[in-house]
XYZ file of N, CA and C in Angstrom:
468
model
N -147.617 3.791 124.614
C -148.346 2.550 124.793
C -147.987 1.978 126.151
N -149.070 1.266 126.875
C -148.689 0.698 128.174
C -147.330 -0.342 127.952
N -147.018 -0.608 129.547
C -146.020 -1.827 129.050
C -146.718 -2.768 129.076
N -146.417 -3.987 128.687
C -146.762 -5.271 127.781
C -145.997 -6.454 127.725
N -145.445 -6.659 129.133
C -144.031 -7.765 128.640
C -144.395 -8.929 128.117
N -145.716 -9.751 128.133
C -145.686 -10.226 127.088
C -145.434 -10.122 125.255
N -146.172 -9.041 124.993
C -145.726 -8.508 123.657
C -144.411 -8.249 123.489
N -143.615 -8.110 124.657
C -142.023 -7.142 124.657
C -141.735 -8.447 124.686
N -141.686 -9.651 125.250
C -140.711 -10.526 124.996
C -141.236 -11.715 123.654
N -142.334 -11.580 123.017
C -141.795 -11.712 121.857
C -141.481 -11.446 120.582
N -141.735 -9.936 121.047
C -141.044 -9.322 119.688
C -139.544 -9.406 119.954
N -138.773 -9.538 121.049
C -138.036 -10.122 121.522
C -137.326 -10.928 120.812
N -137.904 -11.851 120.891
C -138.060 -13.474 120.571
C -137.431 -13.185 118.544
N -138.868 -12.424 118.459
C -138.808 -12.128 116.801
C -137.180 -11.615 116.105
N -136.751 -10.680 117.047
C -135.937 -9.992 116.684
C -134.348 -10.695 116.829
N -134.210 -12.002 117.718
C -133.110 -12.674 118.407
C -132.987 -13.420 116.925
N -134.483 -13.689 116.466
C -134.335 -14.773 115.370
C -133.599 -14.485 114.145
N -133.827 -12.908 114.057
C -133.279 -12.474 112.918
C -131.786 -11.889 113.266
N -131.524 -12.340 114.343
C -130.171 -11.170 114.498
C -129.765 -10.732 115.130
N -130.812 -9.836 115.278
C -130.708 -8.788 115.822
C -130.628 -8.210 117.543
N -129.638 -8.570 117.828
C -129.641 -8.776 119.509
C -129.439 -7.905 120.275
N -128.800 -6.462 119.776
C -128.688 -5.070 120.292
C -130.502 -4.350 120.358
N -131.529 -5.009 119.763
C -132.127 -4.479 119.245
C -133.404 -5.202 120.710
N -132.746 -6.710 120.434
C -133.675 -7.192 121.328
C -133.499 -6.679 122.564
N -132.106 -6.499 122.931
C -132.115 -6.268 124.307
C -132.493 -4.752 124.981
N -132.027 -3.553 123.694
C -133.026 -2.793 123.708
C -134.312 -2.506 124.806
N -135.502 -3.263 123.716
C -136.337 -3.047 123.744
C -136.858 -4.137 125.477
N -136.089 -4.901 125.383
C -136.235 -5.980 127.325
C -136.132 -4.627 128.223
N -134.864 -3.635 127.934
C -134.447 -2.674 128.633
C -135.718 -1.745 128.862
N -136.300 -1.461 127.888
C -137.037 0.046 127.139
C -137.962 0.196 128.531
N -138.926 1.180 128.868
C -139.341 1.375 130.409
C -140.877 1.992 129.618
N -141.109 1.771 128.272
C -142.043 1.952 127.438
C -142.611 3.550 127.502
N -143.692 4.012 127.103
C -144.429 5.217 127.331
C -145.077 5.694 128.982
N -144.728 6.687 129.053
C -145.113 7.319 130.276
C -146.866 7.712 130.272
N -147.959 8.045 131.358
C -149.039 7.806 130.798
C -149.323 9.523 130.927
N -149.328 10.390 129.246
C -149.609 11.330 129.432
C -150.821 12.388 130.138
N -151.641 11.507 130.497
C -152.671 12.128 131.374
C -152.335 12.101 132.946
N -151.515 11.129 133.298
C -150.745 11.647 134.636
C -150.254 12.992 135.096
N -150.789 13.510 135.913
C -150.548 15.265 136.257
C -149.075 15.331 136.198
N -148.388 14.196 137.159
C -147.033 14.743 136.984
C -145.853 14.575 135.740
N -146.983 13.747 135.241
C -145.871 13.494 133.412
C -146.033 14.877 132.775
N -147.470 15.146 133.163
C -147.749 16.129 132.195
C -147.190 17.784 132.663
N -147.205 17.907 133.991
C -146.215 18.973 134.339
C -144.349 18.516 134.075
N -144.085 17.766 133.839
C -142.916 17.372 133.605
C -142.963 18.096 132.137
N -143.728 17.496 131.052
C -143.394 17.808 129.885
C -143.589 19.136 129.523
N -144.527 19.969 130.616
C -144.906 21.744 130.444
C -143.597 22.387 130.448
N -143.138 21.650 131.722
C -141.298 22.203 131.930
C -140.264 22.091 131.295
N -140.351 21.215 130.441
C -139.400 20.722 129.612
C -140.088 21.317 128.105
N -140.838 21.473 127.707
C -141.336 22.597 126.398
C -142.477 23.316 127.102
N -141.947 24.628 127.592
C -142.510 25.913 127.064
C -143.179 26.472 126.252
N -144.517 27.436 126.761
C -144.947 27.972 125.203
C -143.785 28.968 124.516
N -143.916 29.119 123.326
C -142.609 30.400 122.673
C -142.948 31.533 123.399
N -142.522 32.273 123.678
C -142.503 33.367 124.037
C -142.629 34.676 122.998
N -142.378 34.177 121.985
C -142.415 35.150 120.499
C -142.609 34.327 119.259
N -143.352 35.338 118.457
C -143.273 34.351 117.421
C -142.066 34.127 116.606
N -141.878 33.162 115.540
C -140.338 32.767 114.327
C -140.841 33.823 113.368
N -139.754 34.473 113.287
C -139.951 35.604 112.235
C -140.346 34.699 111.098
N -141.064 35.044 109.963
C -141.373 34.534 108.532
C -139.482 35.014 108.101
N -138.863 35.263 107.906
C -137.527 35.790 107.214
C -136.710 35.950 108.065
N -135.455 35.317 107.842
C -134.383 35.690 108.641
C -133.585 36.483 108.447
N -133.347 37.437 109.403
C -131.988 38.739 108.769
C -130.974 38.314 108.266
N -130.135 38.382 107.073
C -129.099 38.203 106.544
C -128.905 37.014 106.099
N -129.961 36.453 105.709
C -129.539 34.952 105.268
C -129.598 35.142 104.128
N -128.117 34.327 103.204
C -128.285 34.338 101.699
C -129.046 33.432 101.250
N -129.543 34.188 100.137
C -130.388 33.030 99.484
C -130.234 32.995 98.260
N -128.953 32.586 98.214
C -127.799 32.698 96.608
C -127.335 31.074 96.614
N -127.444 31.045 98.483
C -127.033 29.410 98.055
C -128.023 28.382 98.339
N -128.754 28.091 97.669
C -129.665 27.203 97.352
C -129.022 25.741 97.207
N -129.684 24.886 98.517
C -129.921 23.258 98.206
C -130.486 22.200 97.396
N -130.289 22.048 96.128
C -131.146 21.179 95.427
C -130.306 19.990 95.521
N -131.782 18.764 95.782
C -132.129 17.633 95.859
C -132.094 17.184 94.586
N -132.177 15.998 94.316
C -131.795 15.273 92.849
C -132.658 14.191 92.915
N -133.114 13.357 91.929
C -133.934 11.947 91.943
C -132.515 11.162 92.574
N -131.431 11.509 91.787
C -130.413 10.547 92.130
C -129.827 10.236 93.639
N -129.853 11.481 94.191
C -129.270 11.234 95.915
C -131.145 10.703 96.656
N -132.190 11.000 95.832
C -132.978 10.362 96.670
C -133.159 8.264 96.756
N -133.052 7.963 95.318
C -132.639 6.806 95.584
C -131.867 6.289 96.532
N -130.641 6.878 96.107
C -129.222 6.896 96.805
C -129.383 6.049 98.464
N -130.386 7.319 99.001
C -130.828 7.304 100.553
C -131.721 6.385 100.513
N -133.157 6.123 99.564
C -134.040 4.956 99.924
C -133.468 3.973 99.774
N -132.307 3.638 99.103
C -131.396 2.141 98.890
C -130.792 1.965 100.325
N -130.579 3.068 100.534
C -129.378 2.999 101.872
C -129.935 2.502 102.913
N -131.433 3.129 103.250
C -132.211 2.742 104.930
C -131.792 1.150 104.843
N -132.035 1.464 106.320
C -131.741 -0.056 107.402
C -133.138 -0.603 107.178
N -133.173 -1.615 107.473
C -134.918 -2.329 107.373
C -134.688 -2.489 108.959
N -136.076 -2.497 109.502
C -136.458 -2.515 110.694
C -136.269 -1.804 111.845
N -135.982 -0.418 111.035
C -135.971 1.010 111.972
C -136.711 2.190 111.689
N -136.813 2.479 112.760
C -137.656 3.670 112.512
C -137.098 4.844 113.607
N -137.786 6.118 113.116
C -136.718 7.631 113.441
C -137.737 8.061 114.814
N -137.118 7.565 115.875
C -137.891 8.105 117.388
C -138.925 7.022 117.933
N -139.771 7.796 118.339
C -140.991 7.122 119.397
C -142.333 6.817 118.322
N -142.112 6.997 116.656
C -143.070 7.099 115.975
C -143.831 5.575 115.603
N -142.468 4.402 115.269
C -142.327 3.392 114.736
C -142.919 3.223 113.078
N -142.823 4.303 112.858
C -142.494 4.273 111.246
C -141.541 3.911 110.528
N -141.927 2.908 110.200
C -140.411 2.112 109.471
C -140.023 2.669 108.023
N -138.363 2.503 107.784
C -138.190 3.061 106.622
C -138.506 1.942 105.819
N -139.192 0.853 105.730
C -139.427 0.154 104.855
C -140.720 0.481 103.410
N -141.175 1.270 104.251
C -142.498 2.112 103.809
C -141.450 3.130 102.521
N -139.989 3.242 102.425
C -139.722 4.308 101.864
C -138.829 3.912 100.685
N -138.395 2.820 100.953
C -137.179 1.641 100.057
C -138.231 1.676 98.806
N -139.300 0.684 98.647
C -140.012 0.186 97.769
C -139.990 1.428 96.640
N -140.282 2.934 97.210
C -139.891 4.039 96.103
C -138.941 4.546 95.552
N -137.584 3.072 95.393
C -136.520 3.597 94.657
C -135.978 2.044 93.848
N -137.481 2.297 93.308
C -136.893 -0.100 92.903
C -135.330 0.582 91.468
N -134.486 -0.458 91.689
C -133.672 -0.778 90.960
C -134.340 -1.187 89.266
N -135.389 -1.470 89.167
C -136.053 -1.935 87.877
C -137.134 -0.642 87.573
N -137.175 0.494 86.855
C -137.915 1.527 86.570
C -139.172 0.670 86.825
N -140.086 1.866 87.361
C -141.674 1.736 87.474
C -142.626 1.776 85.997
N -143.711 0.878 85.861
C -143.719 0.805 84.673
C -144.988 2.276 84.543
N -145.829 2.825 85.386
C -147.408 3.615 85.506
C -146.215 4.944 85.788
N -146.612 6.040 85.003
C -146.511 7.503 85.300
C -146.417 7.649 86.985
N -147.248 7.827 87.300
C -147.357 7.967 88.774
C -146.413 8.012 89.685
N -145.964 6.439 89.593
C -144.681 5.362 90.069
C -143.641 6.203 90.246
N -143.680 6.735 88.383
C -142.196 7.000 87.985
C -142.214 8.632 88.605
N -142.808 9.213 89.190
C -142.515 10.714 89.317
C -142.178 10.926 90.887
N -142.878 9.890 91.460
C -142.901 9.744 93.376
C -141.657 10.203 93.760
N -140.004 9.866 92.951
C -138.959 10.262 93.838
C -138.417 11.734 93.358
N -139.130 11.728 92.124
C -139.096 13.788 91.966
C -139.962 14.180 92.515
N -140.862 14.060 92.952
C -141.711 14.628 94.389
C -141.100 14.806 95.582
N -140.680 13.921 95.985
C -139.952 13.497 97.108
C -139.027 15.017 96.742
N -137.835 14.601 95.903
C -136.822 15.444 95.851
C -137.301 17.292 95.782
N -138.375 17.419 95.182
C -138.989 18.551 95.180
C -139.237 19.342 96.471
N -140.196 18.310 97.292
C -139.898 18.299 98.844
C -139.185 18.783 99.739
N -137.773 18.117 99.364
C -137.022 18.244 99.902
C -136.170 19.467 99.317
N -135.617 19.754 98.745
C -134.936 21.127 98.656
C -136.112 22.211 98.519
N -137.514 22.176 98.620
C -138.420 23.211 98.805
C -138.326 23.740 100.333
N -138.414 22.118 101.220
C -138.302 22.366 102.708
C -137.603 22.929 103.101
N -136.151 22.762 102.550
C -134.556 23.148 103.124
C -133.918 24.544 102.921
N -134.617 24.622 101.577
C -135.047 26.148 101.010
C -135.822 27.479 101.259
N -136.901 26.728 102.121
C -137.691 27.834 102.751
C -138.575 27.999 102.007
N -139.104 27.277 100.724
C -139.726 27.964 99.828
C -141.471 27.373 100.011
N -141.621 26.450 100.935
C -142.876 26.238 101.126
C -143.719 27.338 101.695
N -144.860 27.695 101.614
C -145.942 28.385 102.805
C -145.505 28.463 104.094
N -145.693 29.359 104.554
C -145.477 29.807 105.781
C -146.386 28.436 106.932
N -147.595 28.163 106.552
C -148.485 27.828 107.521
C -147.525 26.301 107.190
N -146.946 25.472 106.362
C -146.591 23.969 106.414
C -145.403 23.947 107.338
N -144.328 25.105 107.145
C -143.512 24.910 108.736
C -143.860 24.835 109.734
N -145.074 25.428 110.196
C -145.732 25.464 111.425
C -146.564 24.209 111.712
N -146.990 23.447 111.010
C -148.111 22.529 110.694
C -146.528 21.618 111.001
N -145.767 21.469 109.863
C -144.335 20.382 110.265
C -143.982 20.583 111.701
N -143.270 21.564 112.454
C -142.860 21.900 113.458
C -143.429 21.268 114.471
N -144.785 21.587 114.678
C -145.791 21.537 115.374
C -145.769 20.035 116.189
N -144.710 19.747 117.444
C -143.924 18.356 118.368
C -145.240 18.112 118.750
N -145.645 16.508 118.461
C -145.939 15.550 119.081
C -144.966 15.205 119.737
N -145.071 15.516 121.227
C -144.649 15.094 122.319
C -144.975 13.895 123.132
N -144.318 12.655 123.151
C -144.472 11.412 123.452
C -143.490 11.472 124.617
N -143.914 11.139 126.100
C -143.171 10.895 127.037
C -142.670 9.623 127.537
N -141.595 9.481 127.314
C -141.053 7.845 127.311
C -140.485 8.026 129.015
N -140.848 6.820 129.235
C -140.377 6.174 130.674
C -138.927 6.005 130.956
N -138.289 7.179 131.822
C -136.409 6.718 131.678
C -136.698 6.361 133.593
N -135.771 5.401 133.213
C -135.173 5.016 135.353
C -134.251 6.142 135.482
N -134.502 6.662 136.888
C -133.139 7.619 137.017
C -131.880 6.844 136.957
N -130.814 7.704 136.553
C -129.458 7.126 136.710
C -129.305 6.926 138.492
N -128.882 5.911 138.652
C -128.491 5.744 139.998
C -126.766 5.818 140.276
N -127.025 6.542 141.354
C -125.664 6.922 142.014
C -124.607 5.752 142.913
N -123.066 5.336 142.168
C -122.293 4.551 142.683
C -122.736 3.191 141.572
């Protein structure tokens, strides 16, 4: 996204109110998104990811697969209790707040409700496991590359 210092100083503003002052100053700091249609962002980011050169084998030589990761409803709560409110993982701004609400302390009363964090957990030791389709690692894998604006470090 372009920069915006109006918007940047008051979410700013928003964030001082609640607290949060590592967060505000942050984002005063932040040098925002780089503009990916710029030739030289965009040769920057060619250089910095490469096409593969080969493909990921489907199977890896010698890996056991005796020891299997299973996920639990219980460690998934565990983790949706745990997130921070008002963060999110990278350049996405997907907040984990979106992820809390699927571990209420008071059981869900609709079927549905109640199965979301054995999904989740299913998910997750399927992913970790290897046991999904070949084409959803590739489809997961598959970097949205967002070029963020850094100042060079300056020398002295």
């Amino acid at each position: 996204r372009p920069a915006n210092p109006e918007r940047d100083v008051k979410a700013a503003i928003a964030l001082l109110a609640k607290g949060k002052f590592s967060d505000a100053a942050k984002l005063l700091q932040s040098h925002s998104l780089a503009d990916i249609a710029d030739p030289a962002v965009l040769q920057q980011m060619l250089a910095k990811h490469p096409p593969r050169r080969s493909p990921v084998p489907a199977v890896i030589p010698g890996l056991d697969t005796t020891n299997r990761l299973v996920v639990g409803v219980t460690e998934m709560e565990e983790a949706y209790r745990g997130l921070k409110t008002d963060n999110a993982q990278g350049a996405s701004l997907w907040r984990y707040e979106c992820l809390i609400p699927l571990a209420p302390t008071e059981p869900f009363v609709g079927d549905a409700a109640r199965h979301v964090l054995g999904s989740h957990a299913w998910l997750a030791s399927s992913f970790a496991n290897g046991d999904l389709p070949p084409w959803f690692y590739f489809v997961f894998c598959a970097a949205r590359c967002v070029p963020l604006r850094k100042c060079a470090v300056q020398a002295g």
